[in-house]
Amino acid sequence: MSDSSLVIIPSPPPARPAPPGGFRAAPLPTRRILPGFGLTLGYTVFYLGLIVIIPISAVFIKTAHLGWSEFVAAVWNPFAIASYQLTFGMSLAAAAVNSVFGLLVAWVLTRYDFPGRKFLDAIVDLPFALPTAVAGIALTTLYKDTGWLGKPLALLGIKVAYEPLGVFVALMFISLPFIVRTLQPVLAELEPELEEASAILGATRWQTFRRVLFPVILPPLLTGFALAFARALGEYGSVIFISGNVPLKTQIVPQLIYQELDEFKYAQATAIAVVMLVTSFLILLAINLLQRWARQRTGMGIAAH
């Protein structure tokens, strides 16, 4: 056999002997490829504490100056209850309706190629770029009784501006992009082969959507719903004009808080803000748990198939 046919196989390194007593040596620490974890973690904690935790803590500290009876009187009076019902009810309704129509918009913009598609795709981001006060003025001008849309609706007995329906329209306007932009990347990554295979196996279009596409779409849809709902809860600029700020009718919680601040009732204003903060956190927590359950169910379904 010639030397050129020899193949030298290196022997493995000798194993580290176990120390007396039968215990194995601790593994050597591994070095991270990208250094700086400690510094970036410290900066992250500092930044979040400065921007998020400290302001939220200040709200709770200011509210603590009130006694229990004063706190209940501030957050549980007819004006506050009416504002809670309007704000949370319209925010949930706007996020739910936009979940349906936002899915349709994202589906059309992702799956079909037609003239003007890029223009419509850019229009979706308009509520992001447009100042909320400008949006409120535009919506009020459009939906008041003498407006382009408000006048024919008024002939049908439907009033939008200065009514709870106007609040709903404004919240739909500002929350739609959150649904569309959350769903678009997921829809773009869906392979058409899945739908083709489902059709070959004899599934109808509804069965293909319900059993093949919807389980994949559901987690990001819930994420978009949560983002839209959270955005609608804190909206102020686009609502103050079209709602009219009528107490017990069209006054939302941010308007009520601003009214309390305008009357120098800072503790009462922060008390209402605490109620909004805690309630919003609990609702978003429930949505996140539902989203986690949907992801686990989707993963189990994929593994089963």
PDB file of C-alpha atoms in Angstrom:
ATOM      1  CA  MET A   1       0.000   0.000   0.000  1.00  0.00           C
ATOM      2  CA  SER A   2       1.463   3.378  -0.961  1.00  0.00           C
ATOM      3  CA  ASP A   3       1.852   6.222   1.452  1.00  0.00           C
ATOM      4  CA  SER A   4      -0.631   8.315  -0.466  1.00  0.00           C
ATOM      5  CA  SER A   5      -3.412   5.898   0.445  1.00  0.00           C
ATOM      6  CA  LEU A   6      -2.838   6.206   4.154  1.00  0.00           C
ATOM      7  CA  VAL A   7      -5.471   8.138   6.061  1.00  0.00           C
ATOM      8  CA  ILE A   8      -4.528   9.409   9.490  1.00  0.00           C
ATOM      9  CA  ILE A   9      -7.449   9.587  11.897  1.00  0.00           C
ATOM     10  CA  PRO A  10      -6.682  11.718  14.942  1.00  0.00           C
ATOM     11  CA  SER A  11      -7.445  10.094  18.213  1.00  0.00           C
ATOM     12  CA  PRO A  12     -10.011  11.777  20.448  1.00  0.00           C
ATOM     13  CA  PRO A  13      -8.685  13.785  23.364  1.00  0.00           C
ATOM     14  CA  PRO A  14      -8.412  11.835  26.589  1.00  0.00           C
ATOM     15  CA  ALA A  15     -11.395  12.124  28.871  1.00  0.00           C
ATOM     16  CA  ARG A  16     -10.977  14.160  31.999  1.00  0.00           C
ATOM     17  CA  PRO A  17     -10.618  11.848  34.965  1.00  0.00           C
ATOM     18  CA  ALA A  18     -13.419  11.962  37.456  1.00  0.00           C
ATOM     19  CA  PRO A  19     -12.423  13.327  40.857  1.00  0.00           C
ATOM     20  CA  PRO A  20     -12.445  11.056  43.884  1.00  0.00           C
ATOM     21  CA  GLY A  21     -15.857  10.291  45.280  1.00  0.00           C
ATOM     22  CA  GLY A  22     -17.558   9.597  41.952  1.00  0.00           C
ATOM     23  CA  PHE A  23     -18.430  13.236  41.169  1.00  0.00           C
ATOM     24  CA  ARG A  24     -17.823  14.530  37.655  1.00  0.00           C
ATOM     25  CA  ALA A  25     -16.050  17.792  37.083  1.00  0.00           C
ATOM     26  CA  ALA A  26     -18.186  20.800  36.299  1.00  0.00           C
ATOM     27  CA  PRO A  27     -18.284  21.722  32.608  1.00  0.00           C
ATOM     28  CA  LEU A  28     -16.077  24.549  31.515  1.00  0.00           C
ATOM     29  CA  PRO A  29     -17.936  27.838  31.021  1.00  0.00           C
ATOM     30  CA  THR A  30     -18.679  28.654  27.397  1.00  0.00           C
ATOM     31  CA  ARG A  31     -17.871  32.054  25.993  1.00  0.00           C
ATOM     32  CA  ARG A  32     -20.557  33.989  24.178  1.00  0.00           C
ATOM     33  CA  ILE A  33     -19.873  34.826  20.560  1.00  0.00           C
ATOM     34  CA  LEU A  34     -21.240  38.352  21.016  1.00  0.00           C
ATOM     35  CA  PRO A  35     -19.912  39.900  24.226  1.00  0.00           C
ATOM     36  CA  GLY A  36     -21.498  42.666  26.253  1.00  0.00           C
ATOM     37  CA  PHE A  37     -24.502  40.863  27.744  1.00  0.00           C
ATOM     38  CA  GLY A  38     -24.009  42.387  31.185  1.00  0.00           C
ATOM     39  CA  LEU A  39     -23.721  45.923  29.826  1.00  0.00           C
ATOM     40  CA  THR A  40     -26.715  45.633  27.485  1.00  0.00           C
ATOM     41  CA  LEU A  41     -28.846  44.005  30.191  1.00  0.00           C
ATOM     42  CA  GLY A  42     -28.036  46.800  32.616  1.00  0.00           C
ATOM     43  CA  TYR A  43     -28.876  49.416  29.990  1.00  0.00           C
ATOM     44  CA  THR A  44     -32.154  47.624  29.206  1.00  0.00           C
ATOM     45  CA  VAL A  45     -33.217  47.525  32.854  1.00  0.00           C
ATOM     46  CA  PHE A  46     -32.197  51.165  33.348  1.00  0.00           C
ATOM     47  CA  TYR A  47     -34.042  52.348  30.235  1.00  0.00           C
ATOM     48  CA  LEU A  48     -37.244  50.431  30.981  1.00  0.00           C
ATOM     49  CA  GLY A  49     -37.154  51.608  34.572  1.00  0.00           C
ATOM     50  CA  LEU A  50     -36.703  55.231  33.533  1.00  0.00           C
ATOM     51  CA  ILE A  51     -39.294  55.237  30.746  1.00  0.00           C
ATOM     52  CA  VAL A  52     -41.919  52.745  31.994  1.00  0.00           C
ATOM     53  CA  ILE A  53     -41.587  51.640  35.630  1.00  0.00           C
ATOM     54  CA  ILE A  54     -40.950  55.006  37.291  1.00  0.00           C
ATOM     55  CA  PRO A  55     -43.875  56.854  35.625  1.00  0.00           C
ATOM     56  CA  ILE A  56     -46.255  53.988  36.403  1.00  0.00           C
ATOM     57  CA  SER A  57     -45.009  53.884  39.992  1.00  0.00           C
ATOM     58  CA  ALA A  58     -45.615  57.628  40.291  1.00  0.00           C
ATOM     59  CA  VAL A  59     -49.260  57.084  39.364  1.00  0.00           C
ATOM     60  CA  PHE A  60     -49.704  54.548  42.160  1.00  0.00           C
ATOM     61  CA  ILE A  61     -47.820  56.724  44.658  1.00  0.00           C
ATOM     62  CA  LYS A  62     -49.965  59.753  43.868  1.00  0.00           C
ATOM     63  CA  THR A  63     -53.133  57.674  44.200  1.00  0.00           C
ATOM     64  CA  ALA A  64     -51.985  56.415  47.621  1.00  0.00           C
ATOM     65  CA  HIS A  65     -52.602  59.889  49.031  1.00  0.00           C
ATOM     66  CA  LEU A  66     -56.333  59.211  48.810  1.00  0.00           C
ATOM     67  CA  GLY A  67     -58.211  57.308  51.451  1.00  0.00           C
ATOM     68  CA  TRP A  68     -60.256  54.260  50.515  1.00  0.00           C
ATOM     69  CA  SER A  69     -63.553  56.149  50.570  1.00  0.00           C
ATOM     70  CA  GLU A  70     -62.083  58.965  48.477  1.00  0.00           C
ATOM     71  CA  PHE A  71     -60.631  56.452  46.020  1.00  0.00           C
ATOM     72  CA  VAL A  72     -63.972  54.696  45.580  1.00  0.00           C
ATOM     73  CA  ALA A  73     -65.747  58.038  45.177  1.00  0.00           C
ATOM     74  CA  ALA A  74     -63.256  59.066  42.485  1.00  0.00           C
ATOM     75  CA  VAL A  75     -63.315  55.883  40.418  1.00  0.00           C
ATOM     76  CA  TRP A  76     -66.867  54.637  40.989  1.00  0.00           C
ATOM     77  CA  ASN A  77     -69.201  57.539  40.298  1.00  0.00           C
ATOM     78  CA  PRO A  78     -71.763  57.737  37.472  1.00  0.00           C
ATOM     79  CA  PHE A  79     -69.450  59.796  35.254  1.00  0.00           C
ATOM     80  CA  ALA A  80     -66.533  57.385  35.657  1.00  0.00           C
ATOM     81  CA  ILE A  81     -68.694  54.278  35.155  1.00  0.00           C
ATOM     82  CA  ALA A  82     -70.186  55.702  31.953  1.00  0.00           C
ATOM     83  CA  SER A  83     -66.688  56.534  30.694  1.00  0.00           C
ATOM     84  CA  TYR A  84     -65.443  53.009  31.481  1.00  0.00           C
ATOM     85  CA  GLN A  85     -68.330  51.432  29.637  1.00  0.00           C
ATOM     86  CA  LEU A  86     -67.878  53.611  26.579  1.00  0.00           C
ATOM     87  CA  THR A  87     -64.076  53.318  26.439  1.00  0.00           C
ATOM     88  CA  PHE A  88     -63.715  49.591  27.017  1.00  0.00           C
ATOM     89  CA  GLY A  89     -66.833  48.677  25.056  1.00  0.00           C
ATOM     90  CA  MET A  90     -65.930  50.698  21.961  1.00  0.00           C
ATOM     91  CA  SER A  91     -62.273  49.642  22.134  1.00  0.00           C
ATOM     92  CA  LEU A  92     -63.220  45.965  22.217  1.00  0.00           C
ATOM     93  CA  ALA A  93     -65.775  46.443  19.442  1.00  0.00           C
ATOM     94  CA  ALA A  94     -63.343  48.355  17.224  1.00  0.00           C
ATOM     95  CA  ALA A  95     -60.578  45.779  17.733  1.00  0.00           C
ATOM     96  CA  ALA A  96     -62.986  42.903  17.044  1.00  0.00           C
ATOM     97  CA  VAL A  97     -64.397  44.426  13.850  1.00  0.00           C
ATOM     98  CA  ASN A  98     -60.930  45.361  12.623  1.00  0.00           C
ATOM     99  CA  SER A  99     -59.789  41.793  13.258  1.00  0.00           C
ATOM    100  CA  VAL A 100     -62.243  40.637  10.595  1.00  0.00           C
ATOM    101  CA  PHE A 101     -61.786  43.408   8.063  1.00  0.00           C
ATOM    102  CA  GLY A 102     -58.069  43.756   8.794  1.00  0.00           C
ATOM    103  CA  LEU A 103     -57.642  40.083   7.952  1.00  0.00           C
ATOM    104  CA  LEU A 104     -59.450  40.656   4.657  1.00  0.00           C
ATOM    105  CA  VAL A 105     -57.301  43.687   3.848  1.00  0.00           C
ATOM    106  CA  ALA A 106     -54.073  41.862   4.706  1.00  0.00           C
ATOM    107  CA  TRP A 107     -55.171  38.844   2.655  1.00  0.00           C
ATOM    108  CA  VAL A 108     -55.917  40.958  -0.442  1.00  0.00           C
ATOM    109  CA  LEU A 109     -52.712  42.988  -0.180  1.00  0.00           C
ATOM    110  CA  THR A 110     -50.602  39.842   0.303  1.00  0.00           C
ATOM    111  CA  ARG A 111     -52.200  37.249  -1.968  1.00  0.00           C
ATOM    112  CA  TYR A 112     -53.280  39.263  -5.030  1.00  0.00           C
ATOM    113  CA  ASP A 113     -51.424  41.475  -7.485  1.00  0.00           C
ATOM    114  CA  PHE A 114     -53.523  44.243  -9.015  1.00  0.00           C
ATOM    115  CA  PRO A 115     -53.086  47.853 -10.164  1.00  0.00           C
ATOM    116  CA  GLY A 116     -52.876  50.236  -7.221  1.00  0.00           C
ATOM    117  CA  ARG A 117     -51.913  47.560  -4.681  1.00  0.00           C
ATOM    118  CA  LYS A 118     -48.835  49.463  -3.495  1.00  0.00           C
ATOM    119  CA  PHE A 119     -50.911  52.626  -3.117  1.00  0.00           C
ATOM    120  CA  LEU A 120     -53.495  50.825  -0.986  1.00  0.00           C
ATOM    121  CA  ASP A 121     -50.705  49.237   1.031  1.00  0.00           C
ATOM    122  CA  ALA A 122     -49.308  52.694   1.771  1.00  0.00           C
ATOM    123  CA  ILE A 123     -52.770  53.997   2.719  1.00  0.00           C
ATOM    124  CA  VAL A 124     -52.892  51.442   5.548  1.00  0.00           C
ATOM    125  CA  ASP A 125     -50.071  53.302   7.313  1.00  0.00           C
ATOM    126  CA  LEU A 126     -51.851  56.651   7.109  1.00  0.00           C
ATOM    127  CA  PRO A 127     -53.269  56.483  10.681  1.00  0.00           C
ATOM    128  CA  PHE A 128     -49.676  55.983  11.893  1.00  0.00           C
ATOM    129  CA  ALA A 129     -48.361  59.122  10.172  1.00  0.00           C
ATOM    130  CA  LEU A 130     -51.412  61.367  10.496  1.00  0.00           C
ATOM    131  CA  PRO A 131     -51.615  63.416  13.731  1.00  0.00           C
ATOM    132  CA  THR A 132     -54.540  62.216  15.788  1.00  0.00           C
ATOM    133  CA  ALA A 133     -56.011  65.698  16.099  1.00  0.00           C
ATOM    134  CA  VAL A 134     -56.015  66.061  12.304  1.00  0.00           C
ATOM    135  CA  ALA A 135     -57.682  62.653  12.040  1.00  0.00           C
ATOM    136  CA  GLY A 136     -60.354  63.743  14.525  1.00  0.00           C
ATOM    137  CA  ILE A 137     -61.089  66.955  12.618  1.00  0.00           C
ATOM    138  CA  ALA A 138     -61.250  65.073   9.316  1.00  0.00           C
ATOM    139  CA  LEU A 139     -63.594  62.418  10.695  1.00  0.00           C
ATOM    140  CA  THR A 140     -65.833  65.026  12.298  1.00  0.00           C
ATOM    141  CA  THR A 141     -66.044  67.012   9.066  1.00  0.00           C
ATOM    142  CA  LEU A 142     -66.834  63.861   7.136  1.00  0.00           C
ATOM    143  CA  TYR A 143     -69.444  62.381   9.496  1.00  0.00           C
ATOM    144  CA  LYS A 144     -71.281  65.426  10.851  1.00  0.00           C
ATOM    145  CA  ASP A 145     -74.862  65.994   9.714  1.00  0.00           C
ATOM    146  CA  THR A 146     -73.753  68.213   6.823  1.00  0.00           C
ATOM    147  CA  GLY A 147     -70.700  66.129   5.884  1.00  0.00           C
ATOM    148  CA  TRP A 148     -70.181  63.957   2.821  1.00  0.00           C
ATOM    149  CA  LEU A 149     -71.006  60.761   4.666  1.00  0.00           C
ATOM    150  CA  GLY A 150     -72.907  62.174   7.605  1.00  0.00           C
ATOM    151  CA  LYS A 151     -75.639  63.801   5.506  1.00  0.00           C
ATOM    152  CA  PRO A 152     -76.835  60.632   3.712  1.00  0.00           C
ATOM    153  CA  LEU A 153     -76.539  58.696   6.978  1.00  0.00           C
ATOM    154  CA  ALA A 154     -78.628  61.341   8.750  1.00  0.00           C
ATOM    155  CA  LEU A 155     -81.363  60.877   6.142  1.00  0.00           C
ATOM    156  CA  LEU A 156     -81.430  57.218   7.170  1.00  0.00           C
ATOM    157  CA  GLY A 157     -81.707  58.181  10.832  1.00  0.00           C
ATOM    158  CA  ILE A 158     -78.075  57.307  11.660  1.00  0.00           C
ATOM    159  CA  LYS A 159     -76.029  59.938  13.500  1.00  0.00           C
ATOM    160  CA  VAL A 160     -72.290  59.394  13.802  1.00  0.00           C
ATOM    161  CA  ALA A 161     -70.654  62.615  14.962  1.00  0.00           C
ATOM    162  CA  TYR A 162     -71.190  63.538  18.626  1.00  0.00           C
ATOM    163  CA  GLU A 163     -72.577  60.076  19.319  1.00  0.00           C
ATOM    164  CA  PRO A 164     -71.013  56.850  20.689  1.00  0.00           C
ATOM    165  CA  LEU A 165     -70.955  55.592  17.112  1.00  0.00           C
ATOM    166  CA  GLY A 166     -68.515  58.387  16.309  1.00  0.00           C
ATOM    167  CA  VAL A 167     -66.164  57.130  19.018  1.00  0.00           C
ATOM    168  CA  PHE A 168     -66.362  53.673  17.466  1.00  0.00           C
ATOM    169  CA  VAL A 169     -65.519  55.045  13.997  1.00  0.00           C
ATOM    170  CA  ALA A 170     -62.507  56.982  15.317  1.00  0.00           C
ATOM    171  CA  LEU A 171     -61.156  53.967  17.210  1.00  0.00           C
ATOM    172  CA  MET A 172     -61.559  51.777  14.124  1.00  0.00           C
ATOM    173  CA  PHE A 173     -59.612  54.321  12.091  1.00  0.00           C
ATOM    174  CA  ILE A 174     -56.590  54.440  14.386  1.00  0.00           C
ATOM    175  CA  SER A 175     -56.442  50.698  15.228  1.00  0.00           C
ATOM    176  CA  LEU A 176     -56.752  49.127  11.758  1.00  0.00           C
ATOM    177  CA  PRO A 177     -53.006  49.239  10.865  1.00  0.00           C
ATOM    178  CA  PHE A 178     -52.079  47.137  13.902  1.00  0.00           C
ATOM    179  CA  ILE A 179     -54.146  44.219  12.608  1.00  0.00           C
ATOM    180  CA  VAL A 180     -52.991  44.484   8.993  1.00  0.00           C
ATOM    181  CA  ARG A 181     -49.287  44.900   9.708  1.00  0.00           C
ATOM    182  CA  THR A 182     -49.278  42.032  12.192  1.00  0.00           C
ATOM    183  CA  LEU A 183     -50.929  39.611   9.763  1.00  0.00           C
ATOM    184  CA  GLN A 184     -49.137  40.539   6.550  1.00  0.00           C
ATOM    185  CA  PRO A 185     -45.767  38.831   7.298  1.00  0.00           C
ATOM    186  CA  VAL A 186     -47.516  35.626   8.375  1.00  0.00           C
ATOM    187  CA  LEU A 187     -49.729  35.535   5.300  1.00  0.00           C
ATOM    188  CA  ALA A 188     -46.713  36.187   3.074  1.00  0.00           C
ATOM    189  CA  GLU A 189     -44.906  33.164   4.528  1.00  0.00           C
ATOM    190  CA  LEU A 190     -47.830  30.772   4.036  1.00  0.00           C
ATOM    191  CA  GLU A 191     -46.946  28.353   1.248  1.00  0.00           C
ATOM    192  CA  PRO A 192     -49.590  27.994  -1.497  1.00  0.00           C
ATOM    193  CA  GLU A 193     -48.690  24.295  -1.648  1.00  0.00           C
ATOM    194  CA  LEU A 194     -50.611  23.765   1.602  1.00  0.00           C
ATOM    195  CA  GLU A 195     -53.809  25.015   0.014  1.00  0.00           C
ATOM    196  CA  GLU A 196     -53.171  23.030  -3.156  1.00  0.00           C
ATOM    197  CA  ALA A 197     -52.590  19.838  -1.178  1.00  0.00           C
ATOM    198  CA  SER A 198     -55.754  20.453   0.808  1.00  0.00           C
ATOM    199  CA  ALA A 199     -57.754  20.940  -2.403  1.00  0.00           C
ATOM    200  CA  ILE A 200     -56.262  17.771  -3.928  1.00  0.00           C
ATOM    201  CA  LEU A 201     -57.331  15.807  -0.848  1.00  0.00           C
ATOM    202  CA  GLY A 202     -60.908  16.945  -1.445  1.00  0.00           C
ATOM    203  CA  ALA A 203     -61.290  19.748   1.100  1.00  0.00           C
ATOM    204  CA  THR A 204     -63.578  22.642   0.298  1.00  0.00           C
ATOM    205  CA  ARG A 205     -62.355  26.237   0.441  1.00  0.00           C
ATOM    206  CA  TRP A 206     -63.983  26.757   3.824  1.00  0.00           C
ATOM    207  CA  GLN A 207     -62.413  23.574   5.205  1.00  0.00           C
ATOM    208  CA  THR A 208     -59.022  24.629   3.858  1.00  0.00           C
ATOM    209  CA  PHE A 209     -59.311  28.010   5.550  1.00  0.00           C
ATOM    210  CA  ARG A 210     -60.683  26.637   8.818  1.00  0.00           C
ATOM    211  CA  ARG A 211     -58.351  23.643   9.241  1.00  0.00           C
ATOM    212  CA  VAL A 212     -55.185  24.628   7.360  1.00  0.00           C
ATOM    213  CA  LEU A 213     -54.875  28.406   7.301  1.00  0.00           C
ATOM    214  CA  PHE A 214     -56.756  29.688  10.342  1.00  0.00           C
ATOM    215  CA  PRO A 215     -54.725  27.745  12.974  1.00  0.00           C
ATOM    216  CA  VAL A 216     -51.596  29.447  11.624  1.00  0.00           C
ATOM    217  CA  ILE A 217     -53.252  32.859  11.386  1.00  0.00           C
ATOM    218  CA  LEU A 218     -54.889  32.778  14.842  1.00  0.00           C
ATOM    219  CA  PRO A 219     -51.831  33.615  17.048  1.00  0.00           C
ATOM    220  CA  PRO A 220     -50.796  36.723  15.064  1.00  0.00           C
ATOM    221  CA  LEU A 221     -54.466  37.681  14.765  1.00  0.00           C
ATOM    222  CA  LEU A 222     -54.744  37.673  18.554  1.00  0.00           C
ATOM    223  CA  THR A 223     -51.530  39.701  18.754  1.00  0.00           C
ATOM    224  CA  GLY A 224     -52.949  42.286  16.371  1.00  0.00           C
ATOM    225  CA  PHE A 225     -56.206  42.339  18.331  1.00  0.00           C
ATOM    226  CA  ALA A 226     -54.306  43.018  21.569  1.00  0.00           C
ATOM    227  CA  LEU A 227     -52.263  45.816  19.973  1.00  0.00           C
ATOM    228  CA  ALA A 228     -55.355  47.397  18.438  1.00  0.00           C
ATOM    229  CA  PHE A 229     -57.270  47.159  21.709  1.00  0.00           C
ATOM    230  CA  ALA A 230     -54.412  48.704  23.705  1.00  0.00           C
ATOM    231  CA  ARG A 231     -54.055  51.508  21.168  1.00  0.00           C
ATOM    232  CA  ALA A 232     -57.780  52.249  21.235  1.00  0.00           C
ATOM    233  CA  LEU A 233     -57.885  52.414  25.034  1.00  0.00           C
ATOM    234  CA  GLY A 234     -55.412  55.265  25.172  1.00  0.00           C
ATOM    235  CA  GLU A 235     -56.652  57.221  22.161  1.00  0.00           C
ATOM    236  CA  TYR A 236     -57.489  60.855  22.798  1.00  0.00           C
ATOM    237  CA  GLY A 237     -56.785  63.197  19.894  1.00  0.00           C
ATOM    238  CA  SER A 238     -58.979  61.642  17.231  1.00  0.00           C
ATOM    239  CA  VAL A 239     -61.902  61.133  19.644  1.00  0.00           C
ATOM    240  CA  ILE A 240     -62.259  64.524  21.347  1.00  0.00           C
ATOM    241  CA  PHE A 241     -63.609  66.207  18.224  1.00  0.00           C
ATOM    242  CA  ILE A 242     -66.004  63.583  16.922  1.00  0.00           C
ATOM    243  CA  SER A 243     -67.369  62.580  20.351  1.00  0.00           C
ATOM    244  CA  GLY A 244     -68.299  66.035  21.590  1.00  0.00           C
ATOM    245  CA  ASN A 245     -67.240  65.091  25.152  1.00  0.00           C
ATOM    246  CA  VAL A 246     -70.761  64.885  26.527  1.00  0.00           C
ATOM    247  CA  PRO A 247     -70.689  63.524  30.128  1.00  0.00           C
ATOM    248  CA  LEU A 248     -72.584  60.265  30.668  1.00  0.00           C
ATOM    249  CA  LYS A 249     -72.880  59.858  26.891  1.00  0.00           C
ATOM    250  CA  THR A 250     -69.758  60.358  24.778  1.00  0.00           C
ATOM    251  CA  GLN A 251     -67.035  61.090  27.328  1.00  0.00           C
ATOM    252  CA  ILE A 252     -64.173  58.591  27.221  1.00  0.00           C
ATOM    253  CA  VAL A 253     -61.820  57.908  30.122  1.00  0.00           C
ATOM    254  CA  PRO A 254     -58.848  59.956  28.798  1.00  0.00           C
ATOM    255  CA  GLN A 255     -61.189  62.945  28.488  1.00  0.00           C
ATOM    256  CA  LEU A 256     -62.409  62.408  32.044  1.00  0.00           C
ATOM    257  CA  ILE A 257     -58.821  62.261  33.311  1.00  0.00           C
ATOM    258  CA  TYR A 258     -57.987  65.478  31.468  1.00  0.00           C
ATOM    259  CA  GLN A 259     -61.067  67.115  32.983  1.00  0.00           C
ATOM    260  CA  GLU A 260     -59.965  66.120  36.491  1.00  0.00           C
ATOM    261  CA  LEU A 261     -56.489  67.497  35.829  1.00  0.00           C
ATOM    262  CA  ASP A 262     -57.974  70.723  34.501  1.00  0.00           C
ATOM    263  CA  GLU A 263     -59.802  71.082  37.815  1.00  0.00           C
ATOM    264  CA  PHE A 264     -56.540  70.413  39.736  1.00  0.00           C
ATOM    265  CA  LYS A 265     -57.858  67.095  41.088  1.00  0.00           C
ATOM    266  CA  TYR A 266     -54.564  65.294  40.508  1.00  0.00           C
ATOM    267  CA  ALA A 267     -55.132  62.444  42.964  1.00  0.00           C
ATOM    268  CA  GLN A 268     -58.573  61.722  41.520  1.00  0.00           C
ATOM    269  CA  ALA A 269     -57.161  61.757  37.992  1.00  0.00           C
ATOM    270  CA  THR A 270     -54.397  59.303  38.902  1.00  0.00           C
ATOM    271  CA  ALA A 271     -56.952  57.070  40.653  1.00  0.00           C
ATOM    272  CA  ILE A 272     -58.933  56.748  37.418  1.00  0.00           C
ATOM    273  CA  ALA A 273     -55.658  56.140  35.578  1.00  0.00           C
ATOM    274  CA  VAL A 274     -54.841  53.304  38.003  1.00  0.00           C
ATOM    275  CA  VAL A 275     -58.185  51.649  37.306  1.00  0.00           C
ATOM    276  CA  MET A 276     -57.534  51.912  33.573  1.00  0.00           C
ATOM    277  CA  LEU A 277     -54.005  50.590  33.984  1.00  0.00           C
ATOM    278  CA  VAL A 278     -54.945  47.572  36.100  1.00  0.00           C
ATOM    279  CA  THR A 279     -57.982  46.668  34.001  1.00  0.00           C
ATOM    280  CA  SER A 280     -56.046  47.018  30.753  1.00  0.00           C
ATOM    281  CA  PHE A 281     -53.226  44.871  32.137  1.00  0.00           C
ATOM    282  CA  LEU A 282     -55.624  42.111  33.151  1.00  0.00           C
ATOM    283  CA  ILE A 283     -57.362  42.134  29.766  1.00  0.00           C
ATOM    284  CA  LEU A 284     -54.056  42.076  27.873  1.00  0.00           C
ATOM    285  CA  LEU A 285     -52.813  39.295  30.146  1.00  0.00           C
ATOM    286  CA  ALA A 286     -55.880  37.233  29.314  1.00  0.00           C
ATOM    287  CA  ILE A 287     -55.346  37.883  25.600  1.00  0.00           C
ATOM    288  CA  ASN A 288     -51.681  36.864  25.857  1.00  0.00           C
ATOM    289  CA  LEU A 289     -52.617  33.648  27.656  1.00  0.00           C
ATOM    290  CA  LEU A 290     -55.176  32.948  24.945  1.00  0.00           C
ATOM    291  CA  GLN A 291     -52.527  33.626  22.318  1.00  0.00           C
ATOM    292  CA  ARG A 292     -50.106  31.254  24.049  1.00  0.00           C
ATOM    293  CA  TRP A 293     -52.794  28.562  24.160  1.00  0.00           C
ATOM    294  CA  ALA A 294     -53.473  29.068  20.452  1.00  0.00           C
ATOM    295  CA  ARG A 295     -49.770  28.692  19.625  1.00  0.00           C
ATOM    296  CA  GLN A 296     -49.469  25.527  21.679  1.00  0.00           C
ATOM    297  CA  ARG A 297     -52.588  24.115  20.025  1.00  0.00           C
ATOM    298  CA  THR A 298     -51.227  25.007  16.598  1.00  0.00           C
ATOM    299  CA  GLY A 299     -47.913  23.328  17.400  1.00  0.00           C
ATOM    300  CA  MET A 300     -49.684  20.205  18.662  1.00  0.00           C
ATOM    301  CA  GLY A 301     -51.831  20.114  15.520  1.00  0.00           C
ATOM    302  CA  ILE A 302     -48.800  20.378  13.260  1.00  0.00           C
ATOM    303  CA  ALA A 303     -46.972  17.659  15.197  1.00  0.00           C
ATOM    304  CA  ALA A 304     -50.021  15.386  14.976  1.00  0.00           C
ATOM    305  CA  HIS A 305     -50.207  15.810  11.222  1.00  0.00           C
TER     306      HIS A 305
END
